[in-house]
Amino acid sequence: MALWPQIKECLSDANTLYFSHGFSIVYHDQTAIIPPENIDVVLVAPKGSGRTVRTNFLDGSGINSSFAIHQDYTGNAREKTLALGIAIGSGYLFPTTFANEVHSDLTGERGVLLGCLAGVMEAQYDLLRKNGHSPSEAFNETVEELTQSLIRLVAENGMDWMFACCSTTAQRGALDWAPRFKEAVTPVFDDLYKKVVGGEETKRVLDTNSAPDYRQKLDKELETMRDSEMWQTGATVRSLRPENRRK
């Protein structure tokens, strides 16, 4: 946002302005980023972190991405966008809009992908510890089994296949409790999505990240998470994985 005036000065007729996220364009009333009309404005949004995009690119596997055209001045914006997607290693490109991309992405980050995941893990870990389970047992049953086994089965063939690969006790429990968890969190997700679409979440991001002490506060928040019993236990558990013990 701070660099937009300099970037805008460099744009010439028929140039292409490429985004990897819809934030700046969709919330232009907050970012003040409004591109000139004589350029193409496109988006390719990899469905993963920047670190994963780079790792997969170097590995030769790539990562799937969404793409969108906000402004097609030249008439060739779609072709250029697909070429950009292929260039960064996208194995599959699916169409979206700038608005849909940012609304789904901000919801996902705050929800299942990061915020909800971290919160649910902490809740279960705390419950097990409160009821006398050791740190190791609580972490293994909350995080390690998920990341090292179950989520890999989901990635291979889907949730139903993962359920089919579990024990009968796990299957029955999961099928019975999944609707209760869905019912419990649906109001939270409804509130989250409204705040994303309404711009409250982006305002918080911009206000917080623009503060002069942002980095210090962020480091403190991450330090609190890193130094918690749960994630200190996680560091120990990871060090005991067979592949790490061989190093």
JSON list of C-alpha atoms in Angstrom, two decimals:
[
{"chain": "A", "resi": 1, "resn": "MET", "atom": "CA", "xyz": [0.00, 0.00, 0.00]},
{"chain": "A", "resi": 2, "resn": "ALA", "atom": "CA", "xyz": [2.81, 2.41, 0.91]},
{"chain": "A", "resi": 3, "resn": "LEU", "atom": "CA", "xyz": [4.58, 1.65, -2.38]},
{"chain": "A", "resi": 4, "resn": "TRP", "atom": "CA", "xyz": [1.51, 2.02, -4.61]},
{"chain": "A", "resi": 5, "resn": "PRO", "atom": "CA", "xyz": [2.23, 5.64, -5.69]},
{"chain": "A", "resi": 6, "resn": "GLN", "atom": "CA", "xyz": [5.69, 4.62, -6.97]},
{"chain": "A", "resi": 7, "resn": "ILE", "atom": "CA", "xyz": [4.35, 1.50, -8.68]},
{"chain": "A", "resi": 8, "resn": "LYS", "atom": "CA", "xyz": [1.56, 3.47, -10.34]},
{"chain": "A", "resi": 9, "resn": "GLU", "atom": "CA", "xyz": [4.06, 5.93, -11.82]},
{"chain": "A", "resi": 10, "resn": "CYS", "atom": "CA", "xyz": [5.85, 3.06, -13.56]},
{"chain": "A", "resi": 11, "resn": "LEU", "atom": "CA", "xyz": [2.75, 1.70, -15.30]},
{"chain": "A", "resi": 12, "resn": "SER", "atom": "CA", "xyz": [2.50, 2.32, -19.04]},
{"chain": "A", "resi": 13, "resn": "ASP", "atom": "CA", "xyz": [-0.23, 1.72, -21.59]},
{"chain": "A", "resi": 14, "resn": "ALA", "atom": "CA", "xyz": [-1.08, -2.01, -22.05]},
{"chain": "A", "resi": 15, "resn": "ASN", "atom": "CA", "xyz": [1.07, -3.11, -19.09]},
{"chain": "A", "resi": 16, "resn": "THR", "atom": "CA", "xyz": [-0.09, -5.96, -16.85]},
{"chain": "A", "resi": 17, "resn": "LEU", "atom": "CA", "xyz": [-0.48, -5.48, -13.10]},
{"chain": "A", "resi": 18, "resn": "TYR", "atom": "CA", "xyz": [-0.28, -8.88, -11.41]},
{"chain": "A", "resi": 19, "resn": "PHE", "atom": "CA", "xyz": [-1.65, -9.68, -7.94]},
{"chain": "A", "resi": 20, "resn": "SER", "atom": "CA", "xyz": [-1.38, -12.88, -5.92]},
{"chain": "A", "resi": 21, "resn": "HIS", "atom": "CA", "xyz": [-4.22, -11.82, -3.59]},
{"chain": "A", "resi": 22, "resn": "GLY", "atom": "CA", "xyz": [-7.43, -9.85, -4.05]},
{"chain": "A", "resi": 23, "resn": "PHE", "atom": "CA", "xyz": [-6.99, -7.74, -0.89]},
{"chain": "A", "resi": 24, "resn": "SER", "atom": "CA", "xyz": [-5.74, -4.49, -2.44]},
{"chain": "A", "resi": 25, "resn": "ILE", "atom": "CA", "xyz": [-8.27, -4.32, -5.25]},
{"chain": "A", "resi": 26, "resn": "VAL", "atom": "CA", "xyz": [-11.40, -5.49, -3.41]},
{"chain": "A", "resi": 27, "resn": "TYR", "atom": "CA", "xyz": [-10.81, -3.24, -0.41]},
{"chain": "A", "resi": 28, "resn": "HIS", "atom": "CA", "xyz": [-9.62, -0.26, -2.44]},
{"chain": "A", "resi": 29, "resn": "ASP", "atom": "CA", "xyz": [-11.61, 2.07, -0.21]},
{"chain": "A", "resi": 30, "resn": "GLN", "atom": "CA", "xyz": [-9.15, 1.16, 2.55]},
{"chain": "A", "resi": 31, "resn": "THR", "atom": "CA", "xyz": [-5.98, 0.63, 0.50]},
{"chain": "A", "resi": 32, "resn": "ALA", "atom": "CA", "xyz": [-6.49, 3.49, -2.02]},
{"chain": "A", "resi": 33, "resn": "ILE", "atom": "CA", "xyz": [-5.18, 1.18, -4.76]},
{"chain": "A", "resi": 34, "resn": "ILE", "atom": "CA", "xyz": [-7.14, 1.96, -7.93]},
{"chain": "A", "resi": 35, "resn": "PRO", "atom": "CA", "xyz": [-5.27, 0.95, -11.13]},
{"chain": "A", "resi": 36, "resn": "PRO", "atom": "CA", "xyz": [-5.41, 3.13, -14.25]},
{"chain": "A", "resi": 37, "resn": "GLU", "atom": "CA", "xyz": [-7.86, 1.99, -16.90]},
{"chain": "A", "resi": 38, "resn": "ASN", "atom": "CA", "xyz": [-5.30, 1.46, -19.69]},
{"chain": "A", "resi": 39, "resn": "ILE", "atom": "CA", "xyz": [-3.68, -1.70, -18.24]},
{"chain": "A", "resi": 40, "resn": "ASP", "atom": "CA", "xyz": [-4.59, -5.33, -17.58]},
{"chain": "A", "resi": 41, "resn": "VAL", "atom": "CA", "xyz": [-5.17, -6.23, -13.92]},
{"chain": "A", "resi": 42, "resn": "VAL", "atom": "CA", "xyz": [-4.95, -9.94, -13.17]},
{"chain": "A", "resi": 43, "resn": "LEU", "atom": "CA", "xyz": [-4.59, -12.38, -10.30]},
{"chain": "A", "resi": 44, "resn": "VAL", "atom": "CA", "xyz": [-2.99, -15.78, -9.78]},
{"chain": "A", "resi": 45, "resn": "ALA", "atom": "CA", "xyz": [-3.40, -16.93, -6.17]},
{"chain": "A", "resi": 46, "resn": "PRO", "atom": "CA", "xyz": [-1.48, -20.09, -5.19]},
{"chain": "A", "resi": 47, "resn": "LYS", "atom": "CA", "xyz": [-3.37, -22.22, -2.67]},
{"chain": "A", "resi": 48, "resn": "GLY", "atom": "CA", "xyz": [-0.57, -22.38, -0.16]},
{"chain": "A", "resi": 49, "resn": "SER", "atom": "CA", "xyz": [1.98, -20.31, 1.71]},
{"chain": "A", "resi": 50, "resn": "GLY", "atom": "CA", "xyz": [4.77, -18.56, -0.18]},
{"chain": "A", "resi": 51, "resn": "ARG", "atom": "CA", "xyz": [7.24, -20.96, 1.39]},
{"chain": "A", "resi": 52, "resn": "THR", "atom": "CA", "xyz": [5.29, -23.97, 0.07]},
{"chain": "A", "resi": 53, "resn": "VAL", "atom": "CA", "xyz": [4.95, -22.43, -3.39]},
{"chain": "A", "resi": 54, "resn": "ARG", "atom": "CA", "xyz": [8.72, -22.01, -3.60]},
{"chain": "A", "resi": 55, "resn": "THR", "atom": "CA", "xyz": [9.51, -25.44, -2.13]},
{"chain": "A", "resi": 56, "resn": "ASN", "atom": "CA", "xyz": [7.10, -27.19, -4.49]},
{"chain": "A", "resi": 57, "resn": "PHE", "atom": "CA", "xyz": [8.43, -25.20, -7.45]},
{"chain": "A", "resi": 58, "resn": "LEU", "atom": "CA", "xyz": [12.00, -26.30, -6.71]},
{"chain": "A", "resi": 59, "resn": "ASP", "atom": "CA", "xyz": [10.73, -29.84, -6.16]},
{"chain": "A", "resi": 60, "resn": "GLY", "atom": "CA", "xyz": [9.08, -29.81, -9.57]},
{"chain": "A", "resi": 61, "resn": "SER", "atom": "CA", "xyz": [5.61, -30.57, -8.20]},
{"chain": "A", "resi": 62, "resn": "GLY", "atom": "CA", "xyz": [4.02, -27.11, -8.24]},
{"chain": "A", "resi": 63, "resn": "ILE", "atom": "CA", "xyz": [0.86, -26.06, -6.40]},
{"chain": "A", "resi": 64, "resn": "ASN", "atom": "CA", "xyz": [-2.69, -25.41, -7.59]},
{"chain": "A", "resi": 65, "resn": "SER", "atom": "CA", "xyz": [-3.85, -21.81, -7.97]},
{"chain": "A", "resi": 66, "resn": "SER", "atom": "CA", "xyz": [-6.95, -19.75, -8.65]},
{"chain": "A", "resi": 67, "resn": "PHE", "atom": "CA", "xyz": [-6.94, -17.00, -11.28]},
{"chain": "A", "resi": 68, "resn": "ALA", "atom": "CA", "xyz": [-9.06, -13.96, -12.05]},
{"chain": "A", "resi": 69, "resn": "ILE", "atom": "CA", "xyz": [-9.23, -11.02, -14.44]},
{"chain": "A", "resi": 70, "resn": "HIS", "atom": "CA", "xyz": [-10.17, -7.67, -12.93]},
{"chain": "A", "resi": 71, "resn": "GLN", "atom": "CA", "xyz": [-9.42, -5.56, -16.01]},
{"chain": "A", "resi": 72, "resn": "ASP", "atom": "CA", "xyz": [-8.85, -6.75, -19.58]},
{"chain": "A", "resi": 73, "resn": "TYR", "atom": "CA", "xyz": [-7.62, -3.68, -21.42]},
{"chain": "A", "resi": 74, "resn": "THR", "atom": "CA", "xyz": [-5.57, -5.48, -24.08]},
{"chain": "A", "resi": 75, "resn": "GLY", "atom": "CA", "xyz": [-7.96, -8.33, -24.76]},
{"chain": "A", "resi": 76, "resn": "ASN", "atom": "CA", "xyz": [-5.16, -10.78, -23.90]},
{"chain": "A", "resi": 77, "resn": "ALA", "atom": "CA", "xyz": [-5.40, -10.70, -20.12]},
{"chain": "A", "resi": 78, "resn": "ARG", "atom": "CA", "xyz": [-6.63, -14.27, -19.76]},
{"chain": "A", "resi": 79, "resn": "GLU", "atom": "CA", "xyz": [-3.80, -15.72, -21.84]},
{"chain": "A", "resi": 80, "resn": "LYS", "atom": "CA", "xyz": [-1.20, -13.75, -19.87]},
{"chain": "A", "resi": 81, "resn": "THR", "atom": "CA", "xyz": [-2.75, -14.81, -16.59]},
{"chain": "A", "resi": 82, "resn": "LEU", "atom": "CA", "xyz": [-2.69, -18.50, -17.43]},
{"chain": "A", "resi": 83, "resn": "ALA", "atom": "CA", "xyz": [0.93, -18.14, -18.55]},
{"chain": "A", "resi": 84, "resn": "LEU", "atom": "CA", "xyz": [1.80, -16.55, -15.20]},
{"chain": "A", "resi": 85, "resn": "GLY", "atom": "CA", "xyz": [0.09, -19.41, -13.39]},
{"chain": "A", "resi": 86, "resn": "ILE", "atom": "CA", "xyz": [2.08, -21.99, -15.32]},
{"chain": "A", "resi": 87, "resn": "ALA", "atom": "CA", "xyz": [5.30, -20.03, -14.79]},
{"chain": "A", "resi": 88, "resn": "ILE", "atom": "CA", "xyz": [5.00, -20.18, -10.99]},
{"chain": "A", "resi": 89, "resn": "GLY", "atom": "CA", "xyz": [4.39, -23.93, -11.14]},
{"chain": "A", "resi": 90, "resn": "SER", "atom": "CA", "xyz": [0.61, -24.24, -10.89]},
{"chain": "A", "resi": 91, "resn": "GLY", "atom": "CA", "xyz": [-0.42, -27.77, -11.74]},
{"chain": "A", "resi": 92, "resn": "TYR", "atom": "CA", "xyz": [-4.08, -26.77, -11.99]},
{"chain": "A", "resi": 93, "resn": "LEU", "atom": "CA", "xyz": [-5.70, -23.33, -12.39]},
{"chain": "A", "resi": 94, "resn": "PHE", "atom": "CA", "xyz": [-9.34, -22.68, -11.53]},
{"chain": "A", "resi": 95, "resn": "PRO", "atom": "CA", "xyz": [-11.26, -19.45, -12.29]},
{"chain": "A", "resi": 96, "resn": "THR", "atom": "CA", "xyz": [-12.55, -17.12, -9.60]},
{"chain": "A", "resi": 97, "resn": "THR", "atom": "CA", "xyz": [-13.03, -13.38, -9.07]},
{"chain": "A", "resi": 98, "resn": "PHE", "atom": "CA", "xyz": [-10.93, -10.96, -7.04]},
{"chain": "A", "resi": 99, "resn": "ALA", "atom": "CA", "xyz": [-13.77, -10.67, -4.51]},
{"chain": "A", "resi": 100, "resn": "ASN", "atom": "CA", "xyz": [-14.39, -14.41, -4.18]},
{"chain": "A", "resi": 101, "resn": "GLU", "atom": "CA", "xyz": [-10.68, -15.10, -3.83]},
{"chain": "A", "resi": 102, "resn": "VAL", "atom": "CA", "xyz": [-10.13, -12.65, -1.01]},
{"chain": "A", "resi": 103, "resn": "HIS", "atom": "CA", "xyz": [-13.37, -13.46, 0.82]},
{"chain": "A", "resi": 104, "resn": "SER", "atom": "CA", "xyz": [-12.65, -17.20, 0.80]},
{"chain": "A", "resi": 105, "resn": "ASP", "atom": "CA", "xyz": [-8.97, -16.76, 1.59]},
{"chain": "A", "resi": 106, "resn": "LEU", "atom": "CA", "xyz": [-9.44, -14.45, 4.57]},
{"chain": "A", "resi": 107, "resn": "THR", "atom": "CA", "xyz": [-12.16, -16.73, 5.92]},
{"chain": "A", "resi": 108, "resn": "GLY", "atom": "CA", "xyz": [-9.98, -19.80, 5.47]},
{"chain": "A", "resi": 109, "resn": "GLU", "atom": "CA", "xyz": [-6.96, -18.23, 7.16]},
{"chain": "A", "resi": 110, "resn": "ARG", "atom": "CA", "xyz": [-9.00, -17.19, 10.19]},
{"chain": "A", "resi": 111, "resn": "GLY", "atom": "CA", "xyz": [-10.97, -20.44, 10.11]},
{"chain": "A", "resi": 112, "resn": "VAL", "atom": "CA", "xyz": [-9.98, -24.02, 9.36]},
{"chain": "A", "resi": 113, "resn": "LEU", "atom": "CA", "xyz": [-6.52, -23.33, 7.94]},
{"chain": "A", "resi": 114, "resn": "LEU", "atom": "CA", "xyz": [-5.03, -21.39, 10.87]},
{"chain": "A", "resi": 115, "resn": "GLY", "atom": "CA", "xyz": [-7.17, -19.67, 13.50]},
{"chain": "A", "resi": 116, "resn": "CYS", "atom": "CA", "xyz": [-9.77, -22.36, 14.07]},
{"chain": "A", "resi": 117, "resn": "LEU", "atom": "CA", "xyz": [-7.18, -25.12, 13.85]},
{"chain": "A", "resi": 118, "resn": "ALA", "atom": "CA", "xyz": [-4.94, -23.52, 16.47]},
{"chain": "A", "resi": 119, "resn": "GLY", "atom": "CA", "xyz": [-7.86, -22.76, 18.77]},
{"chain": "A", "resi": 120, "resn": "VAL", "atom": "CA", "xyz": [-9.38, -26.24, 18.56]},
{"chain": "A", "resi": 121, "resn": "MET", "atom": "CA", "xyz": [-6.00, -27.90, 19.14]},
{"chain": "A", "resi": 122, "resn": "GLU", "atom": "CA", "xyz": [-5.38, -25.78, 22.22]},
{"chain": "A", "resi": 123, "resn": "ALA", "atom": "CA", "xyz": [-8.86, -26.51, 23.59]},
{"chain": "A", "resi": 124, "resn": "GLN", "atom": "CA", "xyz": [-8.43, -30.27, 23.27]},
{"chain": "A", "resi": 125, "resn": "TYR", "atom": "CA", "xyz": [-4.87, -30.21, 24.62]},
{"chain": "A", "resi": 126, "resn": "ASP", "atom": "CA", "xyz": [-5.96, -28.18, 27.67]},
{"chain": "A", "resi": 127, "resn": "LEU", "atom": "CA", "xyz": [-8.90, -30.54, 28.28]},
{"chain": "A", "resi": 128, "resn": "LEU", "atom": "CA", "xyz": [-6.66, -33.61, 28.27]},
{"chain": "A", "resi": 129, "resn": "ARG", "atom": "CA", "xyz": [-4.09, -31.98, 30.54]},
{"chain": "A", "resi": 130, "resn": "LYS", "atom": "CA", "xyz": [-6.82, -30.88, 32.96]},
{"chain": "A", "resi": 131, "resn": "ASN", "atom": "CA", "xyz": [-7.95, -34.50, 33.18]},
{"chain": "A", "resi": 132, "resn": "GLY", "atom": "CA", "xyz": [-4.55, -35.87, 34.08]},
{"chain": "A", "resi": 133, "resn": "HIS", "atom": "CA", "xyz": [-3.04, -36.80, 30.72]},
{"chain": "A", "resi": 134, "resn": "SER", "atom": "CA", "xyz": [0.67, -36.16, 30.26]},
{"chain": "A", "resi": 135, "resn": "PRO", "atom": "CA", "xyz": [1.92, -33.40, 27.93]},
{"chain": "A", "resi": 136, "resn": "SER", "atom": "CA", "xyz": [3.23, -36.04, 25.52]},
{"chain": "A", "resi": 137, "resn": "GLU", "atom": "CA", "xyz": [-0.05, -37.96, 25.40]},
{"chain": "A", "resi": 138, "resn": "ALA", "atom": "CA", "xyz": [-2.11, -34.77, 25.03]},
{"chain": "A", "resi": 139, "resn": "PHE", "atom": "CA", "xyz": [0.05, -33.49, 22.17]},
{"chain": "A", "resi": 140, "resn": "ASN", "atom": "CA", "xyz": [0.22, -36.80, 20.34]},
{"chain": "A", "resi": 141, "resn": "GLU", "atom": "CA", "xyz": [-3.55, -37.28, 20.46]},
{"chain": "A", "resi": 142, "resn": "THR", "atom": "CA", "xyz": [-4.21, -33.66, 19.46]},
{"chain": "A", "resi": 143, "resn": "VAL", "atom": "CA", "xyz": [-1.56, -32.72, 16.89]},
{"chain": "A", "resi": 144, "resn": "GLU", "atom": "CA", "xyz": [0.97, -35.42, 16.05]},
{"chain": "A", "resi": 145, "resn": "GLU", "atom": "CA", "xyz": [-1.47, -38.09, 14.93]},
{"chain": "A", "resi": 146, "resn": "LEU", "atom": "CA", "xyz": [-3.36, -35.53, 12.84]},
{"chain": "A", "resi": 147, "resn": "THR", "atom": "CA", "xyz": [-0.32, -34.13, 11.04]},
{"chain": "A", "resi": 148, "resn": "GLN", "atom": "CA", "xyz": [1.66, -37.35, 10.69]},
{"chain": "A", "resi": 149, "resn": "SER", "atom": "CA", "xyz": [-1.12, -39.75, 9.77]},
{"chain": "A", "resi": 150, "resn": "LEU", "atom": "CA", "xyz": [-4.74, -38.69, 9.37]},
{"chain": "A", "resi": 151, "resn": "ILE", "atom": "CA", "xyz": [-4.40, -35.50, 7.33]},
{"chain": "A", "resi": 152, "resn": "ARG", "atom": "CA", "xyz": [-2.18, -37.38, 4.89]},
{"chain": "A", "resi": 153, "resn": "LEU", "atom": "CA", "xyz": [-5.00, -39.85, 4.30]},
{"chain": "A", "resi": 154, "resn": "VAL", "atom": "CA", "xyz": [-7.38, -36.94, 3.69]},
{"chain": "A", "resi": 155, "resn": "ALA", "atom": "CA", "xyz": [-4.90, -35.48, 1.20]},
{"chain": "A", "resi": 156, "resn": "GLU", "atom": "CA", "xyz": [-4.67, -38.77, -0.68]},
{"chain": "A", "resi": 157, "resn": "ASN", "atom": "CA", "xyz": [-8.35, -39.53, -1.24]},
{"chain": "A", "resi": 158, "resn": "GLY", "atom": "CA", "xyz": [-10.64, -37.37, 0.90]},
{"chain": "A", "resi": 159, "resn": "MET", "atom": "CA", "xyz": [-12.32, -37.38, 4.30]},
{"chain": "A", "resi": 160, "resn": "ASP", "atom": "CA", "xyz": [-14.58, -40.37, 3.60]},
{"chain": "A", "resi": 161, "resn": "TRP", "atom": "CA", "xyz": [-11.54, -42.46, 2.65]},
{"chain": "A", "resi": 162, "resn": "MET", "atom": "CA", "xyz": [-9.72, -41.39, 5.80]},
{"chain": "A", "resi": 163, "resn": "PHE", "atom": "CA", "xyz": [-12.76, -42.38, 7.87]},
{"chain": "A", "resi": 164, "resn": "ALA", "atom": "CA", "xyz": [-12.81, -45.76, 6.10]},
{"chain": "A", "resi": 165, "resn": "CYS", "atom": "CA", "xyz": [-9.14, -46.31, 6.98]},
{"chain": "A", "resi": 166, "resn": "CYS", "atom": "CA", "xyz": [-9.67, -45.70, 10.71]},
{"chain": "A", "resi": 167, "resn": "SER", "atom": "CA", "xyz": [-10.69, -48.13, 13.44]},
{"chain": "A", "resi": 168, "resn": "THR", "atom": "CA", "xyz": [-14.39, -48.80, 13.93]},
{"chain": "A", "resi": 169, "resn": "THR", "atom": "CA", "xyz": [-14.36, -46.90, 17.23]},
{"chain": "A", "resi": 170, "resn": "ALA", "atom": "CA", "xyz": [-12.82, -43.87, 15.53]},
{"chain": "A", "resi": 171, "resn": "GLN", "atom": "CA", "xyz": [-15.32, -44.06, 12.66]},
{"chain": "A", "resi": 172, "resn": "ARG", "atom": "CA", "xyz": [-18.35, -44.21, 14.93]},
{"chain": "A", "resi": 173, "resn": "GLY", "atom": "CA", "xyz": [-17.12, -41.44, 17.19]},
{"chain": "A", "resi": 174, "resn": "ALA", "atom": "CA", "xyz": [-16.21, -39.15, 14.31]},
{"chain": "A", "resi": 175, "resn": "LEU", "atom": "CA", "xyz": [-19.49, -39.66, 12.47]},
{"chain": "A", "resi": 176, "resn": "ASP", "atom": "CA", "xyz": [-21.49, -38.98, 15.64]},
{"chain": "A", "resi": 177, "resn": "TRP", "atom": "CA", "xyz": [-19.53, -35.94, 16.83]},
{"chain": "A", "resi": 178, "resn": "ALA", "atom": "CA", "xyz": [-18.85, -34.18, 13.50]},
{"chain": "A", "resi": 179, "resn": "PRO", "atom": "CA", "xyz": [-22.42, -32.78, 13.29]},
{"chain": "A", "resi": 180, "resn": "ARG", "atom": "CA", "xyz": [-22.19, -31.47, 16.85]},
{"chain": "A", "resi": 181, "resn": "PHE", "atom": "CA", "xyz": [-18.95, -29.63, 16.13]},
{"chain": "A", "resi": 182, "resn": "LYS", "atom": "CA", "xyz": [-20.41, -28.25, 12.90]},
{"chain": "A", "resi": 183, "resn": "GLU", "atom": "CA", "xyz": [-23.47, -26.96, 14.77]},
{"chain": "A", "resi": 184, "resn": "ALA", "atom": "CA", "xyz": [-21.26, -25.39, 17.45]},
{"chain": "A", "resi": 185, "resn": "VAL", "atom": "CA", "xyz": [-18.94, -23.51, 15.10]},
{"chain": "A", "resi": 186, "resn": "THR", "atom": "CA", "xyz": [-21.42, -22.46, 12.38]},
{"chain": "A", "resi": 187, "resn": "PRO", "atom": "CA", "xyz": [-22.40, -19.23, 14.21]},
{"chain": "A", "resi": 188, "resn": "VAL", "atom": "CA", "xyz": [-18.71, -18.35, 14.60]},
{"chain": "A", "resi": 189, "resn": "PHE", "atom": "CA", "xyz": [-18.10, -18.85, 10.88]},
{"chain": "A", "resi": 190, "resn": "ASP", "atom": "CA", "xyz": [-21.19, -16.80, 10.00]},
{"chain": "A", "resi": 191, "resn": "ASP", "atom": "CA", "xyz": [-19.84, -13.92, 12.09]},
{"chain": "A", "resi": 192, "resn": "LEU", "atom": "CA", "xyz": [-16.37, -14.33, 10.59]},
{"chain": "A", "resi": 193, "resn": "TYR", "atom": "CA", "xyz": [-17.61, -14.24, 6.99]},
{"chain": "A", "resi": 194, "resn": "LYS", "atom": "CA", "xyz": [-19.71, -11.13, 7.61]},
{"chain": "A", "resi": 195, "resn": "LYS", "atom": "CA", "xyz": [-16.70, -9.33, 9.06]},
{"chain": "A", "resi": 196, "resn": "VAL", "atom": "CA", "xyz": [-14.52, -10.38, 6.11]},
{"chain": "A", "resi": 197, "resn": "VAL", "atom": "CA", "xyz": [-17.01, -9.20, 3.47]},
{"chain": "A", "resi": 198, "resn": "GLY", "atom": "CA", "xyz": [-17.82, -6.04, 5.42]},
{"chain": "A", "resi": 199, "resn": "GLY", "atom": "CA", "xyz": [-14.16, -5.02, 5.61]},
{"chain": "A", "resi": 200, "resn": "GLU", "atom": "CA", "xyz": [-13.75, -5.21, 9.39]},
{"chain": "A", "resi": 201, "resn": "GLU", "atom": "CA", "xyz": [-11.05, -7.84, 9.13]},
{"chain": "A", "resi": 202, "resn": "THR", "atom": "CA", "xyz": [-9.06, -5.93, 6.53]},
{"chain": "A", "resi": 203, "resn": "LYS", "atom": "CA", "xyz": [-9.31, -2.75, 8.58]},
{"chain": "A", "resi": 204, "resn": "ARG", "atom": "CA", "xyz": [-7.87, -4.57, 11.56]},
{"chain": "A", "resi": 205, "resn": "VAL", "atom": "CA", "xyz": [-5.04, -5.97, 9.43]},
{"chain": "A", "resi": 206, "resn": "LEU", "atom": "CA", "xyz": [-4.17, -2.56, 8.01]},
{"chain": "A", "resi": 207, "resn": "ASP", "atom": "CA", "xyz": [-4.42, -0.75, 11.35]},
{"chain": "A", "resi": 208, "resn": "THR", "atom": "CA", "xyz": [-2.40, -3.36, 13.23]},
{"chain": "A", "resi": 209, "resn": "ASN", "atom": "CA", "xyz": [0.28, -3.89, 10.59]},
{"chain": "A", "resi": 210, "resn": "SER", "atom": "CA", "xyz": [0.78, -0.15, 10.12]},
{"chain": "A", "resi": 211, "resn": "ALA", "atom": "CA", "xyz": [1.55, 0.48, 13.79]},
{"chain": "A", "resi": 212, "resn": "PRO", "atom": "CA", "xyz": [5.18, 1.44, 14.46]},
{"chain": "A", "resi": 213, "resn": "ASP", "atom": "CA", "xyz": [5.52, -1.30, 17.12]},
{"chain": "A", "resi": 214, "resn": "TYR", "atom": "CA", "xyz": [3.84, -3.98, 14.99]},
{"chain": "A", "resi": 215, "resn": "ARG", "atom": "CA", "xyz": [6.90, -6.21, 14.74]},
{"chain": "A", "resi": 216, "resn": "GLN", "atom": "CA", "xyz": [7.59, -6.12, 18.46]},
{"chain": "A", "resi": 217, "resn": "LYS", "atom": "CA", "xyz": [3.98, -7.00, 19.30]},
{"chain": "A", "resi": 218, "resn": "LEU", "atom": "CA", "xyz": [3.91, -9.77, 16.71]},
{"chain": "A", "resi": 219, "resn": "ASP", "atom": "CA", "xyz": [7.14, -11.27, 18.06]},
{"chain": "A", "resi": 220, "resn": "LYS", "atom": "CA", "xyz": [5.63, -11.23, 21.54]},
{"chain": "A", "resi": 221, "resn": "GLU", "atom": "CA", "xyz": [2.46, -13.00, 20.39]},
{"chain": "A", "resi": 222, "resn": "LEU", "atom": "CA", "xyz": [4.45, -15.66, 18.55]},
{"chain": "A", "resi": 223, "resn": "GLU", "atom": "CA", "xyz": [6.80, -16.05, 21.51]},
{"chain": "A", "resi": 224, "resn": "THR", "atom": "CA", "xyz": [3.83, -16.68, 23.80]},
{"chain": "A", "resi": 225, "resn": "MET", "atom": "CA", "xyz": [2.62, -19.44, 21.47]},
{"chain": "A", "resi": 226, "resn": "ARG", "atom": "CA", "xyz": [6.09, -20.93, 21.02]},
{"chain": "A", "resi": 227, "resn": "ASP", "atom": "CA", "xyz": [6.79, -20.97, 24.76]},
{"chain": "A", "resi": 228, "resn": "SER", "atom": "CA", "xyz": [3.46, -22.53, 25.74]},
{"chain": "A", "resi": 229, "resn": "GLU", "atom": "CA", "xyz": [3.58, -26.02, 27.19]},
{"chain": "A", "resi": 230, "resn": "MET", "atom": "CA", "xyz": [1.71, -27.42, 24.22]},
{"chain": "A", "resi": 231, "resn": "TRP", "atom": "CA", "xyz": [4.17, -26.26, 21.58]},
{"chain": "A", "resi": 232, "resn": "GLN", "atom": "CA", "xyz": [7.24, -26.87, 23.73]},
{"chain": "A", "resi": 233, "resn": "THR", "atom": "CA", "xyz": [5.96, -30.43, 24.00]},
{"chain": "A", "resi": 234, "resn": "GLY", "atom": "CA", "xyz": [5.51, -30.40, 20.24]},
{"chain": "A", "resi": 235, "resn": "ALA", "atom": "CA", "xyz": [9.16, -29.50, 19.70]},
{"chain": "A", "resi": 236, "resn": "THR", "atom": "CA", "xyz": [10.19, -32.47, 21.86]},
{"chain": "A", "resi": 237, "resn": "VAL", "atom": "CA", "xyz": [7.77, -34.85, 20.12]},
{"chain": "A", "resi": 238, "resn": "ARG", "atom": "CA", "xyz": [9.01, -33.77, 16.67]},
{"chain": "A", "resi": 239, "resn": "SER", "atom": "CA", "xyz": [12.61, -34.39, 17.71]},
{"chain": "A", "resi": 240, "resn": "LEU", "atom": "CA", "xyz": [11.65, -37.98, 18.56]},
{"chain": "A", "resi": 241, "resn": "ARG", "atom": "CA", "xyz": [10.22, -38.80, 15.15]},
{"chain": "A", "resi": 242, "resn": "PRO", "atom": "CA", "xyz": [12.16, -41.72, 13.61]},
{"chain": "A", "resi": 243, "resn": "GLU", "atom": "CA", "xyz": [13.43, -39.64, 10.69]},
{"chain": "A", "resi": 244, "resn": "ASN", "atom": "CA", "xyz": [14.77, -36.95, 13.06]},
{"chain": "A", "resi": 245, "resn": "ARG", "atom": "CA", "xyz": [16.39, -39.39, 15.48]},
{"chain": "A", "resi": 246, "resn": "ARG", "atom": "CA", "xyz": [18.49, -40.80, 12.64]},
{"chain": "A", "resi": 247, "resn": "LYS", "atom": "CA", "xyz": [20.11, -37.41, 11.92]}
]
